[in-house]
PDB file of C-alpha atoms in Angstrom:
ATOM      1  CA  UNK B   1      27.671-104.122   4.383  1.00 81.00           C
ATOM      2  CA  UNK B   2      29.696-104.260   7.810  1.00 84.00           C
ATOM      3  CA  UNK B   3      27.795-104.585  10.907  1.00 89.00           C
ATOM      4  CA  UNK B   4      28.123-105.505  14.431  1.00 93.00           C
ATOM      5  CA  UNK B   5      25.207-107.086  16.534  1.00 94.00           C
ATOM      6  CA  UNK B   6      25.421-107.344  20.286  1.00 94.00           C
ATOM      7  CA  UNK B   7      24.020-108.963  23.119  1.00 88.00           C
ATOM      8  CA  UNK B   8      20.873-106.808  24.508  1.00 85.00           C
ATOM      9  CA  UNK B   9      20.789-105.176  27.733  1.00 85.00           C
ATOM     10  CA  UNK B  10      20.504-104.629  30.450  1.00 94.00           C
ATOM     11  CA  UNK B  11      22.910-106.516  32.031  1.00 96.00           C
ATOM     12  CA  UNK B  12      23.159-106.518  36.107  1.00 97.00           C
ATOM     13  CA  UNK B  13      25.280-107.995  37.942  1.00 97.00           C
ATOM     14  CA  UNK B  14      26.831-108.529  41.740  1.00 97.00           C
ATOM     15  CA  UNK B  15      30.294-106.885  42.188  1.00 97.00           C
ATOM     16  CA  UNK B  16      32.665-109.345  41.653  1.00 96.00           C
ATOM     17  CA  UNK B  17      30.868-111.116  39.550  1.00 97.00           C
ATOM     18  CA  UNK B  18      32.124-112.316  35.770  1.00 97.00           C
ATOM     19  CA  UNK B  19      31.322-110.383  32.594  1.00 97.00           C
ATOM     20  CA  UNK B  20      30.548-111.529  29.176  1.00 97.00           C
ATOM     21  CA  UNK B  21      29.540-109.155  26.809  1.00 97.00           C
ATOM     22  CA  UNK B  22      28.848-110.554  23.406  1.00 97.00           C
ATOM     23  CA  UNK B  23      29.956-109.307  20.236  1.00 97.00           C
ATOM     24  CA  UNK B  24      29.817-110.559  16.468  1.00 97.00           C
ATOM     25  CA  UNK B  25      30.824-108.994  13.589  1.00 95.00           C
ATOM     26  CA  UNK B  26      30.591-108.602   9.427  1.00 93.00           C
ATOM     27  CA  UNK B  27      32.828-107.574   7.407  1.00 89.00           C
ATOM     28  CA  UNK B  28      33.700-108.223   3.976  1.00 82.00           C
ATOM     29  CA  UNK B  29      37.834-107.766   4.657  1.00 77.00           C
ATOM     30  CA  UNK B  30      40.251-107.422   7.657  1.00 81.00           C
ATOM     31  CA  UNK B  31      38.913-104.844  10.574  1.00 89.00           C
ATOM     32  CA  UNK B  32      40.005-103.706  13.128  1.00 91.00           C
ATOM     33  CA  UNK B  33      37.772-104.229  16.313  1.00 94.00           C
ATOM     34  CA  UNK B  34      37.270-101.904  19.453  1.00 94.00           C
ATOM     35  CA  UNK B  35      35.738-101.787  22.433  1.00 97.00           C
ATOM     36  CA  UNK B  36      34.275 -98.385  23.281  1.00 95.00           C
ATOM     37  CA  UNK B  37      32.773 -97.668  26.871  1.00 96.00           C
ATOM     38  CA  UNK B  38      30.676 -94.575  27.811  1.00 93.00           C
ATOM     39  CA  UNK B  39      29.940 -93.278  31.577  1.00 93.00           C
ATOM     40  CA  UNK B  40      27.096 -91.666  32.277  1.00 88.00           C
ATOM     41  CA  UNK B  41      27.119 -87.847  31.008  1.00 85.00           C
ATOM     42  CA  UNK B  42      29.728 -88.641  28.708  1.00 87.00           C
ATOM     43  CA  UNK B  43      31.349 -89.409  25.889  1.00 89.00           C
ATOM     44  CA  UNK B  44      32.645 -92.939  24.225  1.00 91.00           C
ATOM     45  CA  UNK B  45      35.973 -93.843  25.128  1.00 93.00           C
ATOM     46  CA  UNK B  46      38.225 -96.299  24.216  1.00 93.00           C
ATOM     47  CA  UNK B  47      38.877 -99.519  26.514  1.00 96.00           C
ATOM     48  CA  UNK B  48      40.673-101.870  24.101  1.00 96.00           C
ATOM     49  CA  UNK B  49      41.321-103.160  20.349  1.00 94.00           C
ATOM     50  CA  UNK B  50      43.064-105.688  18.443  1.00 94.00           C
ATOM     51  CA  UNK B  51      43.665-105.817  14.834  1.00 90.00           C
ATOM     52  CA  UNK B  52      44.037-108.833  13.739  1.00 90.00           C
ATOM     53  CA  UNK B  53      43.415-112.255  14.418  1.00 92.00           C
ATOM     54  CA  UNK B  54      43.965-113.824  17.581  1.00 95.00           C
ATOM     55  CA  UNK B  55      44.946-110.378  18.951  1.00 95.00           C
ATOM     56  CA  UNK B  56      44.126-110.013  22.329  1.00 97.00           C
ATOM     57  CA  UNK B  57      42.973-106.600  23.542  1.00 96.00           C
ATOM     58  CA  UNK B  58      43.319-105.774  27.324  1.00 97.00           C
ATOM     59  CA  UNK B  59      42.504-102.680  29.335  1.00 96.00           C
ATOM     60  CA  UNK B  60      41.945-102.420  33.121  1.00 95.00           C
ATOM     61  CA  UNK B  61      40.823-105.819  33.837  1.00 97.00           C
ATOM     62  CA  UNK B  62      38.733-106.259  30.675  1.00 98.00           C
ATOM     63  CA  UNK B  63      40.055-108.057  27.796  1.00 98.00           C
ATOM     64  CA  UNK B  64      38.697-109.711  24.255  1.00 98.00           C
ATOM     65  CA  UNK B  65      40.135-112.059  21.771  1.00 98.00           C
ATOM     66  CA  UNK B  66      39.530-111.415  17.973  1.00 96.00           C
ATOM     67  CA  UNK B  67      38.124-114.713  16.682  1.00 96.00           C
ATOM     68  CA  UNK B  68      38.226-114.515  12.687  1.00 93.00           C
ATOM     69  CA  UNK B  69      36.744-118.420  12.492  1.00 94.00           C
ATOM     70  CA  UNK B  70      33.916-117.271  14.959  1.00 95.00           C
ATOM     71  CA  UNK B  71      33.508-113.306  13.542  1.00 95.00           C
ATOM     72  CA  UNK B  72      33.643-112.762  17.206  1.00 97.00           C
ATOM     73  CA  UNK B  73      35.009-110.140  19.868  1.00 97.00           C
ATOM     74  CA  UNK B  74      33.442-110.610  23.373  1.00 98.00           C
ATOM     75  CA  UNK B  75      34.324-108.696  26.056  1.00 98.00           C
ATOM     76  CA  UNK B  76      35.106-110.277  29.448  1.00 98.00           C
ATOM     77  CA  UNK B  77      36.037-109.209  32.984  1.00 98.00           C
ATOM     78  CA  UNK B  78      36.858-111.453  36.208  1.00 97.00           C
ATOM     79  CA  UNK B  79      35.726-109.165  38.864  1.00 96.00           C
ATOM     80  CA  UNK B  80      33.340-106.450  37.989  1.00 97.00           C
ATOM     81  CA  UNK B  81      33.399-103.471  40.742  1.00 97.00           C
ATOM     82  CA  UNK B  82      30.342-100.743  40.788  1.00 96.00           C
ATOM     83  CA  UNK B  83      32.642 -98.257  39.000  1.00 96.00           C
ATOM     84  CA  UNK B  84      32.392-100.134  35.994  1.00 97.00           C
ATOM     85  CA  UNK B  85      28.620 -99.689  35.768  1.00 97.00           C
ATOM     86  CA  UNK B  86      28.500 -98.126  31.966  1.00 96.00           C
ATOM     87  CA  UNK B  87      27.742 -98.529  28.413  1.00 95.00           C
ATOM     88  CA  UNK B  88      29.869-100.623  26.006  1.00 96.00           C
ATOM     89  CA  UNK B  89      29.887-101.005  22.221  1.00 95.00           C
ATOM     90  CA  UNK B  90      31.495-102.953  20.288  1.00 96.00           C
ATOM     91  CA  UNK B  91      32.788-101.551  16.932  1.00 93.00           C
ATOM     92  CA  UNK B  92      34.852-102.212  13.775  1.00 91.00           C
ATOM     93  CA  UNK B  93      36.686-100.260  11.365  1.00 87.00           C
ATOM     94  CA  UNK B  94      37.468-101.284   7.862  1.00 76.00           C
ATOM     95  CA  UNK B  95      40.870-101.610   7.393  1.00 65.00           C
ATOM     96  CA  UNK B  96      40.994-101.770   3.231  1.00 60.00           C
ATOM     97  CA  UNK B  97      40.333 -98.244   2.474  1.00 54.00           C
ATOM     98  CA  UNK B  98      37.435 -96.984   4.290  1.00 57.00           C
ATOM     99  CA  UNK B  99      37.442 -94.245   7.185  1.00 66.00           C
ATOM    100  CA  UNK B 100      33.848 -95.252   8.746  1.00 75.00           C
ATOM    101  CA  UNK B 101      33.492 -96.939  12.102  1.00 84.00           C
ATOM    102  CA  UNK B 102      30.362 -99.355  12.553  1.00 87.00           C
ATOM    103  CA  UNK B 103      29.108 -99.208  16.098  1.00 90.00           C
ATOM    104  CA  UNK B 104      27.095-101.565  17.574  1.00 92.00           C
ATOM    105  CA  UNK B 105      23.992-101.012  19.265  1.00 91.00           C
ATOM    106  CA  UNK B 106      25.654-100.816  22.971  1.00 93.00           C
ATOM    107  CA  UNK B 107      25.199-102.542  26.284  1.00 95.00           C
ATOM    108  CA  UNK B 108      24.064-100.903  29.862  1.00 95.00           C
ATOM    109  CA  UNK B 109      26.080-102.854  32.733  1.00 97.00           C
ATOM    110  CA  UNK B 110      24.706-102.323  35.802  1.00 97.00           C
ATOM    111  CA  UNK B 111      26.973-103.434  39.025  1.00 97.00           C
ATOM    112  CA  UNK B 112      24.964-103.700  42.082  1.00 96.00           C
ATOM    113  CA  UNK B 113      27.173-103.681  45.564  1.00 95.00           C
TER     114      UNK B 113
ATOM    115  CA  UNK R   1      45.339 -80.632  25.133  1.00 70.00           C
ATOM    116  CA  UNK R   2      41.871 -79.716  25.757  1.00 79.00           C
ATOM    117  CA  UNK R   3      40.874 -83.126  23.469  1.00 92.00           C
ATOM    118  CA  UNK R   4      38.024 -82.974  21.830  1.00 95.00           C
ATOM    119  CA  UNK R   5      35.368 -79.746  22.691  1.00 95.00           C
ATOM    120  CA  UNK R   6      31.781 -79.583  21.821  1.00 97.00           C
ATOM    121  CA  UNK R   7      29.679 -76.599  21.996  1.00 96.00           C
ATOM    122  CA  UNK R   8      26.531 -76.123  23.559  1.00 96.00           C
ATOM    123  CA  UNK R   9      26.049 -78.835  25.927  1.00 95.00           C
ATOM    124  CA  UNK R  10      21.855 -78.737  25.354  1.00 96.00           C
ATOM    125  CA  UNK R  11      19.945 -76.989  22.803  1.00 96.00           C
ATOM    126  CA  UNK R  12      16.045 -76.894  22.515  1.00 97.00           C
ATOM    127  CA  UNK R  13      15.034 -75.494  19.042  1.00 96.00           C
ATOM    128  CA  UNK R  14      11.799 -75.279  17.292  1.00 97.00           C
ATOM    129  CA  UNK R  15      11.095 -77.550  14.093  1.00 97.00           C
ATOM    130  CA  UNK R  16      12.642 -75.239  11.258  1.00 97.00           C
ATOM    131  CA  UNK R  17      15.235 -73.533  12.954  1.00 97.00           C
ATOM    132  CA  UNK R  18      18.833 -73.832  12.100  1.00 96.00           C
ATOM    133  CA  UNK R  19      21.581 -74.188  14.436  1.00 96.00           C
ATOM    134  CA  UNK R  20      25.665 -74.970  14.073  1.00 97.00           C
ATOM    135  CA  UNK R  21      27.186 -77.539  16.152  1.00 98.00           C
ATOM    136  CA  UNK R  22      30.494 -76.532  17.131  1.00 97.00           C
ATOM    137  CA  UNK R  23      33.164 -79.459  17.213  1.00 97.00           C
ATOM    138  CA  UNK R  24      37.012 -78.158  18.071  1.00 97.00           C
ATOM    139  CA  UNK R  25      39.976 -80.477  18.461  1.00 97.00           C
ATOM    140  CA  UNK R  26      43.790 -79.805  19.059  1.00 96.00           C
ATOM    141  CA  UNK R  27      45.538 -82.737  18.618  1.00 94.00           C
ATOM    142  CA  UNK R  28      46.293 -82.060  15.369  1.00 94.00           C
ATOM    143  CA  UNK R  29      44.061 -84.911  13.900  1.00 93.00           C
ATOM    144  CA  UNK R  30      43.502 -84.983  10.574  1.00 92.00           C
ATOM    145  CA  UNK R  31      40.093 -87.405  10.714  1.00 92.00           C
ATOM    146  CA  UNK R  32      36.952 -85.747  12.162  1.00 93.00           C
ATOM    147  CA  UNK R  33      33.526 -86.846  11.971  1.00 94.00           C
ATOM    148  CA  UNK R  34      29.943 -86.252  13.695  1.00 96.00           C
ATOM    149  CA  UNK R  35      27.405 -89.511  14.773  1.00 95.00           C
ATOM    150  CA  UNK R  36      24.073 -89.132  16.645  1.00 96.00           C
ATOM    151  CA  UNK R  37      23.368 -91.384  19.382  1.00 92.00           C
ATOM    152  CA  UNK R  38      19.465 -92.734  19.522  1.00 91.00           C
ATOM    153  CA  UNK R  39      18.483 -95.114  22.028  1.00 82.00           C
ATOM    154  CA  UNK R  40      18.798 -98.783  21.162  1.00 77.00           C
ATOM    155  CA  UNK R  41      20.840 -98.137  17.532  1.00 80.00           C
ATOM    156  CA  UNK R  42      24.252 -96.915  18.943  1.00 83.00           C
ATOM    157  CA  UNK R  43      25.786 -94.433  17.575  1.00 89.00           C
ATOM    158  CA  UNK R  44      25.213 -93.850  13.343  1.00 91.00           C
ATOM    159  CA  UNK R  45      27.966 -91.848  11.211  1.00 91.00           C
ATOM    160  CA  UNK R  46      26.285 -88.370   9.628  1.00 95.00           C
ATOM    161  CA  UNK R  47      29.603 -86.956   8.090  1.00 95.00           C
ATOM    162  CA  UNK R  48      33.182 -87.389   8.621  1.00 92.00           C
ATOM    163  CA  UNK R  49      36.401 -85.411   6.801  1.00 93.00           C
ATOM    164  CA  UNK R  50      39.956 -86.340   6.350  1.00 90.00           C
ATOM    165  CA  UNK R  51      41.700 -83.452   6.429  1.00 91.00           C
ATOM    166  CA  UNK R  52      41.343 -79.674   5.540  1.00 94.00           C
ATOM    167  CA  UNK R  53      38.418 -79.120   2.546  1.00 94.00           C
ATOM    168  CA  UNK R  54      37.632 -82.844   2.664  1.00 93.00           C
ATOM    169  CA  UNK R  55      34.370 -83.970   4.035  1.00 94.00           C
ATOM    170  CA  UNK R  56      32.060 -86.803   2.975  1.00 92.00           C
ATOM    171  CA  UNK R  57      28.675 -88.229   4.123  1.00 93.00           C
ATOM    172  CA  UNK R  58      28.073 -91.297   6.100  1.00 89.00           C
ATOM    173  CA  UNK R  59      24.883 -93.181   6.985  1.00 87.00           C
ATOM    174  CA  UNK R  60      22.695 -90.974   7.834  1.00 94.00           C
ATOM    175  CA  UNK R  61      23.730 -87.317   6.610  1.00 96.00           C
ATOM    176  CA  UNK R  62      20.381 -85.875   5.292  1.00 96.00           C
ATOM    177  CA  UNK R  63      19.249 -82.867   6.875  1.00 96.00           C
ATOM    178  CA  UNK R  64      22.829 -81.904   8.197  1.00 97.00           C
ATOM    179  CA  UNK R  65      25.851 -79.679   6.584  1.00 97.00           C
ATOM    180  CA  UNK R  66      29.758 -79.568   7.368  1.00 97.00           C
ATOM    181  CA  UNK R  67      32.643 -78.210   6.596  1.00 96.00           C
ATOM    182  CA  UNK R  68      36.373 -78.587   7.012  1.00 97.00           C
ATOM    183  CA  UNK R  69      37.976 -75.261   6.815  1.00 96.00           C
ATOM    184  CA  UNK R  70      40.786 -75.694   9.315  1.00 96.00           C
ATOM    185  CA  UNK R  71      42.243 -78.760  10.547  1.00 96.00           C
ATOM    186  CA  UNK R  72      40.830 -78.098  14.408  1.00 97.00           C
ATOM    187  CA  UNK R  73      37.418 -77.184  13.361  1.00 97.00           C
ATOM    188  CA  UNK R  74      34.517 -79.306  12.099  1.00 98.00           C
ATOM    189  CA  UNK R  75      31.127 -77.849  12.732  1.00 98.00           C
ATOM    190  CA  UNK R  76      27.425 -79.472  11.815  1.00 98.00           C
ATOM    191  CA  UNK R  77      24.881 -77.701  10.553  1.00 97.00           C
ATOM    192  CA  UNK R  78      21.263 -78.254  10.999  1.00 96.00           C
ATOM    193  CA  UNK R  79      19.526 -76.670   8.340  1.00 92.00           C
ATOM    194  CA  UNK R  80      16.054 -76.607   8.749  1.00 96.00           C
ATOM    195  CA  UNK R  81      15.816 -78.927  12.380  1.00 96.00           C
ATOM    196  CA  UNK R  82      12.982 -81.844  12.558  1.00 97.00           C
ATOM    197  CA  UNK R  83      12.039 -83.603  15.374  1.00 96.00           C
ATOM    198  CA  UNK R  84      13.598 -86.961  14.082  1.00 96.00           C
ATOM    199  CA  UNK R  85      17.069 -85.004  14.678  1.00 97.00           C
ATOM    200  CA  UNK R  86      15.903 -85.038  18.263  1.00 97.00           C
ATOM    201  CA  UNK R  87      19.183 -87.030  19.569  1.00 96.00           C
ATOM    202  CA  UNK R  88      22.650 -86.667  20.835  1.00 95.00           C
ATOM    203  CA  UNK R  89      25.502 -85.525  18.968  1.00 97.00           C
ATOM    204  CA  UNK R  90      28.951 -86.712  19.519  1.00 95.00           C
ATOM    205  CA  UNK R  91      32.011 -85.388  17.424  1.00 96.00           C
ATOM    206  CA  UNK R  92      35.099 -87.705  17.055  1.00 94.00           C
ATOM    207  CA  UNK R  93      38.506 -87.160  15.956  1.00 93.00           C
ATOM    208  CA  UNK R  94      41.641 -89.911  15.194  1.00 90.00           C
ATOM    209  CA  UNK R  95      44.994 -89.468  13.790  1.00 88.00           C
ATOM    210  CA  UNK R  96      44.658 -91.301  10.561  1.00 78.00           C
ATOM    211  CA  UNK R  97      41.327 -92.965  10.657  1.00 68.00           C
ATOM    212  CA  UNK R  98      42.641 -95.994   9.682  1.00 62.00           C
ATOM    213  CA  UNK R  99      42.331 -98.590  12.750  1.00 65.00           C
ATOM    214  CA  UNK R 100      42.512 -95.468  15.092  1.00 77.00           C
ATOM    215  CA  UNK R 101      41.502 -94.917  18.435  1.00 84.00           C
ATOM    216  CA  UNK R 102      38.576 -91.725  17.845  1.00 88.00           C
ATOM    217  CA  UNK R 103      38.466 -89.720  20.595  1.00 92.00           C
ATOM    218  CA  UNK R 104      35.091 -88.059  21.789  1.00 93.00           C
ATOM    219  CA  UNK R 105      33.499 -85.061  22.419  1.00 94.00           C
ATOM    220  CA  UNK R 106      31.362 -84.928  25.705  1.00 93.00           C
ATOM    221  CA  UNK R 107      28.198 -84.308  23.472  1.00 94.00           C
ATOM    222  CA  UNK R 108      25.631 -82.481  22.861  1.00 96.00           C
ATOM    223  CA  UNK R 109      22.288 -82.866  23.562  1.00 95.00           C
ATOM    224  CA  UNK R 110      19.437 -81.575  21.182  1.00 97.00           C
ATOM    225  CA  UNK R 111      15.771 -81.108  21.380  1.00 96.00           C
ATOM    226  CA  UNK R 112      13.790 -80.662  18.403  1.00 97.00           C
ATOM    227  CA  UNK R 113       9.939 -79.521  19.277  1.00 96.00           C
TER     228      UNK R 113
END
């Protein structure tokens, strides 16, 4: 079945340092691919998506490139700031007749100042 | 627009006790569904509904009950709680469900002793 796998955190960096996130995906058609972040106390929202190939996504800074010959959506940032100290997760949804969203596992960012 | 409302924040119950999760939305979506959030797995699908009447189990939907009376409504019902449904429950809601952005509830959080 579908599934996303990525990179394990923790990940801490310096403000102003660069982010890479990992992401990889399977799917057995043509998803759709998200980037979901969650602040502490809160719930998931949405920081970018593409759907389809070569799409770029971009959302405050952040942006990620869906590679269909590398099953591959990582998230990157130039410049991280404090504020962006959160959880991410990477996710697809099947675009051929499913309604179900596969989440992946999540990764903490911590920013230091 | 409100968004998307959970009810309660916390709960503590006792293994066998029942409980409805209250999940409100009024954006006039017509895709709703519930996930539980466990530490290290991200966030797993229990049931999810496309409209009115319409519901349908995910991954992991043993143990829990819904319905889909009205299109604003979708609660979760914990029939008999266990302490493996110790976790935290998210409700979601899109337009479609098809590629869409979901937009999250704040949570709840739920002990099971």
């Amino acid at each position: 079945g579908d599934s996303v796998t990525q990179m394990e955190g923790p990940v801490t960096l310096s403000e102003e340092a660069f982010l890479t996130i990992n992401c990889t995906y399977t799917a057995t058609g043509y998803p759709s691919l998200f980037w979901y972040v969650q602040y502490p106390g809160e719930g998931l929202q949405l920081l970018l998506k593409a759907t389809k190939a070569d799409d770029k996504g971009s959302n405050k800074g952040f942006e990620a490139t869906y590679r269909k010959e590398t099953t591959s959506f990582h998230l990157e940032k130039g410049s991280v700031q404090v504020s962006d100290s959160a959880v991410y997760f990477c996710a697809l949804s099947d675009n051929t007749g499913g309604f179900k969203t596969i989440f992946g596992a999540g990764t903490r960012l911590f920013v230091k100042a | 627009n409100a968004g998307v409302t959970q009810t309660p924040k916390f709960q503590v119950l006792k293994t066998g006790q029942s409980m409805t999760l209250q999940c409100a939305q009024d954006m006039n979506h017509e895709y709703m569904s519930w996930y539980r959030q466990d530490p290290g797995m991200g966030l797993r699908l229990i049931h999810y509904s496309v409209g009115a009447g319409i519901t349908d189990q995910g991954e992991v939907p043993n143990g829990y009950n819904v319905s889909r009376s009205t299109t604003e409504d979708f609660p979760l019902r914990l029939l008999s709680a266990a302490p493996s449904q110790t976790s935290v429950y998210f409700c979601a809601s899109s337009r479609t469900g098809r590629i869409d952005t979901q937009y999250f509830g704040p949570g709840t959080r739920l002990t099971v002793l």
